Short mmCIF file of C-alpha atoms and ligand atoms in Angstrom, two decimals:
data_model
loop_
_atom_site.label_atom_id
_atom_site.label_comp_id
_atom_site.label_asym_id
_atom_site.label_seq_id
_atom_site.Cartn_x
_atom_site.Cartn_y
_atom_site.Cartn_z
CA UNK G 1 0.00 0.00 0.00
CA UNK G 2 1.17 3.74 -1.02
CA UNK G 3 -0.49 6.52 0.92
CA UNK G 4 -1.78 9.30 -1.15
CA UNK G 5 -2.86 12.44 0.21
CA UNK G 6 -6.06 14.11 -1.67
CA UNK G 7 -7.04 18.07 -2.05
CA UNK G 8 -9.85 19.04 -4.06
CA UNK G 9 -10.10 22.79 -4.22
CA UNK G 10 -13.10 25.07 -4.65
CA UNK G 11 -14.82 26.12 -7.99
CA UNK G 12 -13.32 29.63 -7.66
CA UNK G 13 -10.40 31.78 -8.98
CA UNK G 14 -8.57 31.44 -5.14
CA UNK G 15 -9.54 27.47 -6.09
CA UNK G 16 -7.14 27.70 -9.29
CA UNK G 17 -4.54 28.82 -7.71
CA UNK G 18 -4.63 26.62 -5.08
CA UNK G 19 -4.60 23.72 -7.70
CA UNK G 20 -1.76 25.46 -9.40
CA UNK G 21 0.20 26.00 -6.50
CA UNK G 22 -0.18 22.52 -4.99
CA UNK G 23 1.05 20.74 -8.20
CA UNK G 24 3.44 23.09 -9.29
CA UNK G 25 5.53 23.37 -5.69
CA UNK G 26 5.23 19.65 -5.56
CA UNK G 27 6.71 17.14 -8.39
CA UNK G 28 4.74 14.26 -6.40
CA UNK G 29 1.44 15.76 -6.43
CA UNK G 30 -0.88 15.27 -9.57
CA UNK G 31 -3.66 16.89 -11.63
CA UNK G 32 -6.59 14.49 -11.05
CA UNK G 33 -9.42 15.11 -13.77
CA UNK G 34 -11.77 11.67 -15.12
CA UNK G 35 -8.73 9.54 -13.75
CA UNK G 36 -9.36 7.18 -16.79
CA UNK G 37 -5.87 7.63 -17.66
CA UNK G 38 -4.13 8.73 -13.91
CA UNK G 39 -5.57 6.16 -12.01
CA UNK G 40 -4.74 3.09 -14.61
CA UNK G 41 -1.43 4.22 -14.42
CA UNK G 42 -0.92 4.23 -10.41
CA UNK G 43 -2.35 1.37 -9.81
CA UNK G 44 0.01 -0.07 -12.43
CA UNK G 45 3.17 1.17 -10.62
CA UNK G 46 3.53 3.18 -13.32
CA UNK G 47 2.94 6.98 -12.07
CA UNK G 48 3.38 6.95 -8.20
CA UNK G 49 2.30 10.57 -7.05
CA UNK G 50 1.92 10.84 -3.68
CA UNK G 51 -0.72 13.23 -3.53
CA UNK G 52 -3.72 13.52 -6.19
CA UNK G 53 -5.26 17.08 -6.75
CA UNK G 54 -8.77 16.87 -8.31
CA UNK G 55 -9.35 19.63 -10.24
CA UNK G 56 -13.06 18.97 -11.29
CA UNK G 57 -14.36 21.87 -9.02
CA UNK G 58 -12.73 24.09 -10.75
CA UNK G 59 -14.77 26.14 -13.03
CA UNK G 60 -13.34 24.94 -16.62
CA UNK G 61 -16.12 22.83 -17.95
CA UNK G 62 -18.04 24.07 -20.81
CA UNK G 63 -18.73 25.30 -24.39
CA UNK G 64 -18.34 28.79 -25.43
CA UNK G 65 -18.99 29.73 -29.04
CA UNK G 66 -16.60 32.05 -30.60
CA UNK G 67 -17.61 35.50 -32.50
CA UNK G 68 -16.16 34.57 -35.16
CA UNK G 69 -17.72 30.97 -35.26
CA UNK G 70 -15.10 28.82 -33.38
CA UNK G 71 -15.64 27.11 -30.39
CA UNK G 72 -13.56 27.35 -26.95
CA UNK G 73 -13.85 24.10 -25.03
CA UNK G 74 -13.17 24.12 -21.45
CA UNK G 75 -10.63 21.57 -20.11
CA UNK G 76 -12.99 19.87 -17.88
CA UNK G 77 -15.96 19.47 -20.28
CA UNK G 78 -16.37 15.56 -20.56
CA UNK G 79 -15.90 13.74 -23.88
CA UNK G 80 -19.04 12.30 -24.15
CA UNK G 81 -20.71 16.65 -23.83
CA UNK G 82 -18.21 17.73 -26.55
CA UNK G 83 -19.27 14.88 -28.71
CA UNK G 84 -22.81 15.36 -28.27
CA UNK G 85 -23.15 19.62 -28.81
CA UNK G 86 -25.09 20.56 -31.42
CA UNK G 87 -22.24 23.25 -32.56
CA UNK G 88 -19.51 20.68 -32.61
CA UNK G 89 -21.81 18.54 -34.73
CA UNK G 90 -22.83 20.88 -37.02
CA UNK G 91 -19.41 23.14 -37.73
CA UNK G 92 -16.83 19.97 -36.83
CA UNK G 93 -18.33 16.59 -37.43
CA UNK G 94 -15.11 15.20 -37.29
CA UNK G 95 -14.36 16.60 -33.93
CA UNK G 96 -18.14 14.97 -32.53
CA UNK G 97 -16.95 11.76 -34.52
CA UNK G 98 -13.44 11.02 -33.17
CA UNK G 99 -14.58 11.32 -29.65
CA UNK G 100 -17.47 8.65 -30.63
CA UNK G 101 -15.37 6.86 -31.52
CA UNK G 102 -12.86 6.73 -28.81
CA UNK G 103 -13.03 4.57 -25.61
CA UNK G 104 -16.15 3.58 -24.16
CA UNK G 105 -19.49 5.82 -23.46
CA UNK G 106 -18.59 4.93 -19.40
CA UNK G 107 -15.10 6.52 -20.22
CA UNK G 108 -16.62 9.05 -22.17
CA UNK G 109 -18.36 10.05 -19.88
CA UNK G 110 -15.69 10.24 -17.42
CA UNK G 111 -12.45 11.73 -19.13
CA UNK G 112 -12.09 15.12 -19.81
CA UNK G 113 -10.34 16.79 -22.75
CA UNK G 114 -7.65 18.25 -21.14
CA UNK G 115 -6.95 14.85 -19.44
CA UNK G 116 -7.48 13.19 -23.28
CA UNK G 117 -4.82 15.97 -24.15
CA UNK G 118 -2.54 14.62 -21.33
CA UNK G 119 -2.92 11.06 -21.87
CA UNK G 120 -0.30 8.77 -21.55
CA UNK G 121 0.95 6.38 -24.56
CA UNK G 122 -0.43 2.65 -24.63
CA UNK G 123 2.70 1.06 -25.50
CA UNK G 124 2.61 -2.11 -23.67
CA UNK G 125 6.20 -1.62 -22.55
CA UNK G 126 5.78 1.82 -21.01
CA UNK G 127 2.71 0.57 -19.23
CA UNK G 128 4.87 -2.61 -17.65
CA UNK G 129 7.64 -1.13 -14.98
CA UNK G 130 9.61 -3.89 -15.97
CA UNK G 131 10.51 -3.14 -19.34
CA UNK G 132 13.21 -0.86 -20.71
CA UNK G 133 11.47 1.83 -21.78
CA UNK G 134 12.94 5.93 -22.54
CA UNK G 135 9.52 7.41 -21.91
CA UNK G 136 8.73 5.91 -18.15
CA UNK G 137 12.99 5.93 -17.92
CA UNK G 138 14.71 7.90 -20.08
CA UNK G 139 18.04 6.34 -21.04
CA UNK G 140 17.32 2.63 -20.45
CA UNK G 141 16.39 1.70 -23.62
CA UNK G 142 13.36 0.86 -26.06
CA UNK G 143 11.49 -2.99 -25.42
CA UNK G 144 9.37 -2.27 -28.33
CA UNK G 145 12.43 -1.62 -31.46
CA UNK G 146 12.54 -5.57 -31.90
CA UNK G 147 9.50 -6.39 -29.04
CA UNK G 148 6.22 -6.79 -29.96
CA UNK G 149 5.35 -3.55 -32.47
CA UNK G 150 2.56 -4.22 -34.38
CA UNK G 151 0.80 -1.30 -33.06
CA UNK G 152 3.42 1.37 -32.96
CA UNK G 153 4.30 4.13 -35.03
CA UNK G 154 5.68 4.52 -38.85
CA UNK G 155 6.02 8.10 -38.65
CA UNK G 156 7.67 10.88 -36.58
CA UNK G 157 9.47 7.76 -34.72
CA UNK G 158 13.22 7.77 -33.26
CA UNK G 159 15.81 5.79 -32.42
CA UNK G 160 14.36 6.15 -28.93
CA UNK G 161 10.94 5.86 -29.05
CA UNK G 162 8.04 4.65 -31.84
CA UNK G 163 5.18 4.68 -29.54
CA UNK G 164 2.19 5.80 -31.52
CA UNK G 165 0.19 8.78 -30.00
CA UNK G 166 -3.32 7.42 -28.60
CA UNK G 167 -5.29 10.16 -29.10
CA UNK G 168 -8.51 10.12 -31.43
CA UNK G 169 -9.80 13.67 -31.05
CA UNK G 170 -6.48 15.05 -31.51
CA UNK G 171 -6.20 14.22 -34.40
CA UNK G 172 -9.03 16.54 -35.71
CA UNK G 173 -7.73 18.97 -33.36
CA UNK G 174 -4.58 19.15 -34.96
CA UNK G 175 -6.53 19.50 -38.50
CA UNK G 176 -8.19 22.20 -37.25
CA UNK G 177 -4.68 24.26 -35.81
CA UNK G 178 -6.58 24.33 -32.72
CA UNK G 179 -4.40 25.73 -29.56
CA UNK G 180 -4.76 24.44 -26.11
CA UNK G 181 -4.39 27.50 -23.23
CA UNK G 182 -3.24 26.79 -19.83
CA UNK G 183 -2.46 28.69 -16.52
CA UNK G 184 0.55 28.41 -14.58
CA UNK G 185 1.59 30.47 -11.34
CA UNK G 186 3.01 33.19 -13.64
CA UNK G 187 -0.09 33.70 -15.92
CA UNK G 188 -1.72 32.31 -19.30
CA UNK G 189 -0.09 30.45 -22.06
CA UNK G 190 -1.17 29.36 -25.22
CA UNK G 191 0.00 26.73 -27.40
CA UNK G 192 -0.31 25.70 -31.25
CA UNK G 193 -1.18 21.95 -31.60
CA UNK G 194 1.99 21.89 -33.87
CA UNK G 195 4.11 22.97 -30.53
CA UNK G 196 2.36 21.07 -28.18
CA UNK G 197 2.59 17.45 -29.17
CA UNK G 198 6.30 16.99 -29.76
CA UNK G 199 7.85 13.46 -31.40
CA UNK G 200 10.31 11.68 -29.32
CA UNK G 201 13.88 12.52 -31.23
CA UNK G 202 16.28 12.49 -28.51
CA UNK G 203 13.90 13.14 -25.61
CA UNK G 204 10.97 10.58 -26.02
CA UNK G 205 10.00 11.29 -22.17
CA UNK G 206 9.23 14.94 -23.13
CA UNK G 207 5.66 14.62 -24.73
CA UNK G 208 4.74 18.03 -24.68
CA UNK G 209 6.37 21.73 -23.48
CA UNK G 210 3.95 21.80 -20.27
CA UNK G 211 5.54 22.54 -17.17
CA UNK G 212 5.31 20.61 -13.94
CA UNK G 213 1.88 21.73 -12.29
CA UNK G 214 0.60 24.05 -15.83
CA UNK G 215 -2.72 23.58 -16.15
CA UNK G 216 -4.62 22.70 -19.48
CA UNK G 217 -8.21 25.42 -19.19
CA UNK G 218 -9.00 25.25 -22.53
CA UNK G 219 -8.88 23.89 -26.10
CA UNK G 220 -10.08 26.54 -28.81
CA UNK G 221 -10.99 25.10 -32.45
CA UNK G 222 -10.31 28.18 -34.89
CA UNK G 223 -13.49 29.12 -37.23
CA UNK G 224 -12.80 26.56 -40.71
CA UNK G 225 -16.11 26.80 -42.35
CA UNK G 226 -14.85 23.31 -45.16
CA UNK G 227 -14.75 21.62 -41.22
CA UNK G 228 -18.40 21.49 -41.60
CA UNK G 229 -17.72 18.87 -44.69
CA UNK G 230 -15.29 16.83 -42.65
CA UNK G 231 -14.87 13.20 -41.52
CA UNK G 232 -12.83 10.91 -39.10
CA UNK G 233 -12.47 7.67 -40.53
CA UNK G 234 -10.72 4.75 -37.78
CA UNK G 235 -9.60 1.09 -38.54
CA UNK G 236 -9.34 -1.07 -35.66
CA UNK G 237 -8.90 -4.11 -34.81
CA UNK G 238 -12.18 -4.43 -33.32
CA UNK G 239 -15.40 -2.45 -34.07
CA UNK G 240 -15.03 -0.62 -30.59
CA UNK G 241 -13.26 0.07 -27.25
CA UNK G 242 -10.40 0.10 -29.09
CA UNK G 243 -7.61 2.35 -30.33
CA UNK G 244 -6.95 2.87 -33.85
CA UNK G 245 -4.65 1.38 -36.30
CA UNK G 246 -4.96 3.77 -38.63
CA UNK G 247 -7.59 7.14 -38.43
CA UNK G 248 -7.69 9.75 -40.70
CA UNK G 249 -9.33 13.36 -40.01
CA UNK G 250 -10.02 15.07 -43.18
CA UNK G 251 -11.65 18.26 -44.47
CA UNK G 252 -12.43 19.04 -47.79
CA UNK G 253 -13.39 21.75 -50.62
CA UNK G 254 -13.69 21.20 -54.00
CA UNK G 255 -15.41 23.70 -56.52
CA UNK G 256 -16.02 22.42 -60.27
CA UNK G 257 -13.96 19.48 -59.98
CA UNK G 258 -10.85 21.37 -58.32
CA UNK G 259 -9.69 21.24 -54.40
CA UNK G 260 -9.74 24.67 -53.19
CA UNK G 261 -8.65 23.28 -49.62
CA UNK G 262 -8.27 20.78 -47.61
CA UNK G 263 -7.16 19.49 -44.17
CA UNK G 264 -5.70 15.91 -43.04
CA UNK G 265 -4.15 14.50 -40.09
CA UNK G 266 -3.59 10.68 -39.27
CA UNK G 267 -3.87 9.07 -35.91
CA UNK G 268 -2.89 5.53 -35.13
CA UNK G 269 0.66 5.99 -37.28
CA UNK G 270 2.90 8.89 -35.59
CA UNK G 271 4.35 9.63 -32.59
CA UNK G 272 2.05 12.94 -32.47
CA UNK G 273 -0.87 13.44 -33.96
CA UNK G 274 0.24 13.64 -37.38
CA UNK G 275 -0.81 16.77 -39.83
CA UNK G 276 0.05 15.29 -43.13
CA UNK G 277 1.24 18.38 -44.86
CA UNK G 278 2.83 16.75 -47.53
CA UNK G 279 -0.50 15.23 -48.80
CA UNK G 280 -2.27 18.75 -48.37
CA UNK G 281 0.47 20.34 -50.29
CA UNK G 282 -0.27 17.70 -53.29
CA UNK G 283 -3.90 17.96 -53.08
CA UNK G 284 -4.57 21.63 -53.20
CA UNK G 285 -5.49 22.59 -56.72
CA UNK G 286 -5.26 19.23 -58.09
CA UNK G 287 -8.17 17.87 -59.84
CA UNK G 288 -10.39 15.91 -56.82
CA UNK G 289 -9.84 12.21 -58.48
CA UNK G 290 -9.53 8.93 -56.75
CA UNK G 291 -5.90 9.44 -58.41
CA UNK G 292 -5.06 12.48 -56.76
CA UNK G 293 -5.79 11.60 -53.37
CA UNK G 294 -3.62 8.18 -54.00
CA UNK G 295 -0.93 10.52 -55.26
CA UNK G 296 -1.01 12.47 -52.15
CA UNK G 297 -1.45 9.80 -49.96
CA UNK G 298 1.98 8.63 -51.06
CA UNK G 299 3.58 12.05 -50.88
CA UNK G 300 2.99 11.77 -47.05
CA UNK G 301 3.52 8.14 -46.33
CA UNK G 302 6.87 7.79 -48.59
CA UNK G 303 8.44 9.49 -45.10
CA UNK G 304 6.92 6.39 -43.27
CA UNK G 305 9.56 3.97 -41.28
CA UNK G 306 8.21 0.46 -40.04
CA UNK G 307 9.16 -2.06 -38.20
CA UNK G 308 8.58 -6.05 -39.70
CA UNK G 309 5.30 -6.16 -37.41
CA UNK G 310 4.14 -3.06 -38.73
CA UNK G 311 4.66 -3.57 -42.21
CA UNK G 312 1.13 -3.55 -42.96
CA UNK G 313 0.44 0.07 -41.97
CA UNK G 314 1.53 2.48 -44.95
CA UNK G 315 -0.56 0.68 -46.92
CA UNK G 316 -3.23 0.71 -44.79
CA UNK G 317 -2.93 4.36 -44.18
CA UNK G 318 -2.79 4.82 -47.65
CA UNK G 319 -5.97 2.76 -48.27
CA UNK G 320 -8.24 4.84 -45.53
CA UNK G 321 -6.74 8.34 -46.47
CA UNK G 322 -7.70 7.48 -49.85
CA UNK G 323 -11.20 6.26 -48.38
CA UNK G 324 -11.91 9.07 -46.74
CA UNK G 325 -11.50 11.73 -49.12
CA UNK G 326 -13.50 9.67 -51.60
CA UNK G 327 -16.38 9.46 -49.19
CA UNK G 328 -15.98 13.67 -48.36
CA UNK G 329 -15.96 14.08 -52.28
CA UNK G 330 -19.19 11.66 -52.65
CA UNK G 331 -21.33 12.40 -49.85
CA UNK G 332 -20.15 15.19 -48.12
CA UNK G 333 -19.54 15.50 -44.23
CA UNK G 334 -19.70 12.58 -41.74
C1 FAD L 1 -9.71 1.23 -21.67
C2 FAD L 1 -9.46 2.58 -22.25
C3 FAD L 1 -9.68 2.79 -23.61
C4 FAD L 1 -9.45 4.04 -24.16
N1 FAD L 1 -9.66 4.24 -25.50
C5 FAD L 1 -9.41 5.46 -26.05
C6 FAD L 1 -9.60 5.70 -27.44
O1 FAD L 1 -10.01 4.82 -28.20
N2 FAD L 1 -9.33 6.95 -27.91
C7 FAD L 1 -8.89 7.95 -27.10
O2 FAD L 1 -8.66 9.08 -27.59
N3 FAD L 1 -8.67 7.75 -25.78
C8 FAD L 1 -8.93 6.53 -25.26
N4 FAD L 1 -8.71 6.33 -23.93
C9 FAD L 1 -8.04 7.36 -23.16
C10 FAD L 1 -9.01 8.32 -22.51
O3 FAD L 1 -9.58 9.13 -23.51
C11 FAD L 1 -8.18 9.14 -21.54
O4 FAD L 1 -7.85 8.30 -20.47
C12 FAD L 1 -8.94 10.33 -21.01
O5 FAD L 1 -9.26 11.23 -22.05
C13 FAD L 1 -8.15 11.05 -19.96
O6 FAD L 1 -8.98 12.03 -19.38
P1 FAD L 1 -9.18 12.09 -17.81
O7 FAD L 1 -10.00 13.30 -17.55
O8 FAD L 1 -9.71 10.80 -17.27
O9 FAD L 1 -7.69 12.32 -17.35
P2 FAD L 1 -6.94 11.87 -16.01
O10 FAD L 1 -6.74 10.41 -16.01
O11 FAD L 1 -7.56 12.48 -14.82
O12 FAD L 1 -5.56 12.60 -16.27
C14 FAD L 1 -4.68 12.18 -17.29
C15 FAD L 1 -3.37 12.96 -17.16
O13 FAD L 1 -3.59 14.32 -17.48
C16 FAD L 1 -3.31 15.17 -16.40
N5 FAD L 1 -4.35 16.19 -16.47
C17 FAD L 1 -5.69 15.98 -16.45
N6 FAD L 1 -6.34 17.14 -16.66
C18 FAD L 1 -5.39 18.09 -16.81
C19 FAD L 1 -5.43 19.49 -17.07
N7 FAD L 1 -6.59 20.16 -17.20
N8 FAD L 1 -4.26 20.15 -17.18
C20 FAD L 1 -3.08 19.51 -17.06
N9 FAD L 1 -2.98 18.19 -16.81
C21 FAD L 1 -4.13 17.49 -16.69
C22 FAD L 1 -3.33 14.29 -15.16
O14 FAD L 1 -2.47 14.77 -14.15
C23 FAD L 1 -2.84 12.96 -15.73
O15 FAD L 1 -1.44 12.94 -15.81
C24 FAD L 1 -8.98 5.10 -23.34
C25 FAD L 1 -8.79 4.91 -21.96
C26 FAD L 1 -9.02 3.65 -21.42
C27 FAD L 1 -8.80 3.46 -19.95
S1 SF4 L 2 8.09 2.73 -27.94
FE1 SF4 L 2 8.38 4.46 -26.54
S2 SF4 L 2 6.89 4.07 -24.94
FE2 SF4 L 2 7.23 2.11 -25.98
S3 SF4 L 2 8.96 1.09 -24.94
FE3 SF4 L 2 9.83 2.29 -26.58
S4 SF4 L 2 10.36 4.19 -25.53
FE4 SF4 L 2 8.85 3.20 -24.25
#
């Protein structure tokens, strides 16, 4: 048995800062939100705070629409809310879609996005303190370069780390260039999806530029009026309660035949939610053809690295990108 100490501040501003204090003077106190992801991981040996600070008084729940028709989506709003409000469904299906998909409706209902933001990789070998692994131990090594990798990343990977980045709804998010604010003791911060998921390179234990004890408030999704013809398309190995092999989050405009824009990202295959410029470059201006989309498809996923039990997933990437953007062209948003 560990002891850990709980504090669960008030739903005012004095409230905040006590939450931000406490965690931020403390590297062995926690931020305790749905605990779908904290509380997996301590009773796995894996985290070991020694004091949990729920921060679901706090008053970051919510959805505010935006003047300018973007939406700003507080931290604590639950997964299963975001999915269901009628201005997420209407101006970013893809963002309602990827959080149906993800989990189950009991987590759902649970987890928070700022917690889904802060969620911790499901490599098997980071989740077993046994195993060498840079993320949980930085320096002693990777189990999963010549383990058991069939679910693990083809792009964005290192020689340190190829742990894929769980995340469904972040992978619309980082369609969308949508920027997640936080607090800390010495004000607001804001970040660009872009510069807050970072890939492993040399220091896989450093998943994103978040201080000890900063506090995710918000995640704002920019205006994008083609969002409201967009789709998130996941393979898995099962139908559900599962994460993906493969997902693609795509947004499209054509006019007469032409793309005028569009927006991808892939989950399932990077170590961060992956923006797949490349195939956005290829795609805008082309005609909007089955062809094009396999050309561009191939554009991004020529970068890809594999492993032999993950062979399978540029072409399977290739296959669903190509899927979805066929489906946005034919019947519009999903
Ligand atoms: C069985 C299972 C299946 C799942 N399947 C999927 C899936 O298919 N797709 C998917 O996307 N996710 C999936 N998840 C992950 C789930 O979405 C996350 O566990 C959840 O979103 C985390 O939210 P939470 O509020 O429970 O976070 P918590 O567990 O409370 O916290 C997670 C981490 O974030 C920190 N934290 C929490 N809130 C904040 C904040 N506001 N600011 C700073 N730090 C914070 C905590 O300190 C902790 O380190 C699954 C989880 C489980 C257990
Ligand atoms: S892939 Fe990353 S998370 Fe998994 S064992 Fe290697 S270093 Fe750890």
């Amino acid at each position: 048995m560990r002891p850990i100490s709980y504090l669960r501040p008030d739903g005012t501003q004095d409230g905040i800062e006590s939450a931000l204090r406490a965690v931020a003077t403390d590297p062995g106190s926690h931020f305790l939100a749905g605990g779908t992801t904290e509380v997996d991981l301590l009773r796995q040996h894996v985290l070991s705070p020694h004091r949990l600070v729920d921060i679901n008084r706090l008053p970051l729940a919510g959805i505010e629409e935006l003047p300018d028709g973007g939406l700003r989506i507080g931290a604590l709003t639950r997964m299963s809310e975001v999915a269901a409000a009628p201005a997420v469904r209407r101006r970013f299906p893809f963002v309602a879609r990827a959080l149906e998909l993800g989990a189950s409706a009991q987590l759902r209902h649970m987890a928070s996005m700022g917690g889904n933001m802060m969620q911790k990789v499901r490599c098997g070998y980071y989740r077993d303190a046994e195993s060498r692994c840079n993320k949980r131990l930085p320096g002693s090594g990777c189990a999963a370069l010549g383990g058991v990798s069939r679910t693990h990343a083809i792009l964005g990977t290192s020689e340190h780390c190829i742990a894929t980045h769980p995340s469904d709804v972040a992978v619309p998010l980082a369609a969308l260039d949508a920027r997640i604010h936080t607090r800390t003791l010495d004000g607001a911060h804001t970040y660009d999806t872009d510069a807050f998921f970072l890939a492993p390179g040399d220091t896989p234990d450093r998943e994103h530029p978040l201080t000890h004890g900063e506090l995710i408030t918000a995640i704002e999704v920019p205006a994008l009026a083609m969002a409201e013809r967009s789709l998130y398309l996941k393979v898995r190995d099962r139908e559900s309660y599962e994460f993906a092999l493969v997902s693609v989050a795509a947004a499209l405009d054509v006019e007469d035949g032409v793309v005028k824009g569009v927006r991808i990202a892939l989950g399932g295959v990077g170590t961060r939610p992956w923006r797949a410029r490349r195939a956005e470059d290829a795609l805008v201006g082309a005609v909007a053809t089955a062809q094009s989309f396999d050309l561009a498809a191939r554009a991004e996923l020529g970068a890809a690295r594999t492993t032999a039990m993950n062979a399978f997933k540029p072409e399977l990437a290739r296959r669903t990108l190509v899927r979805a953007l066929e489906t946005l062209t034919r019947d519009g948003s999903r």
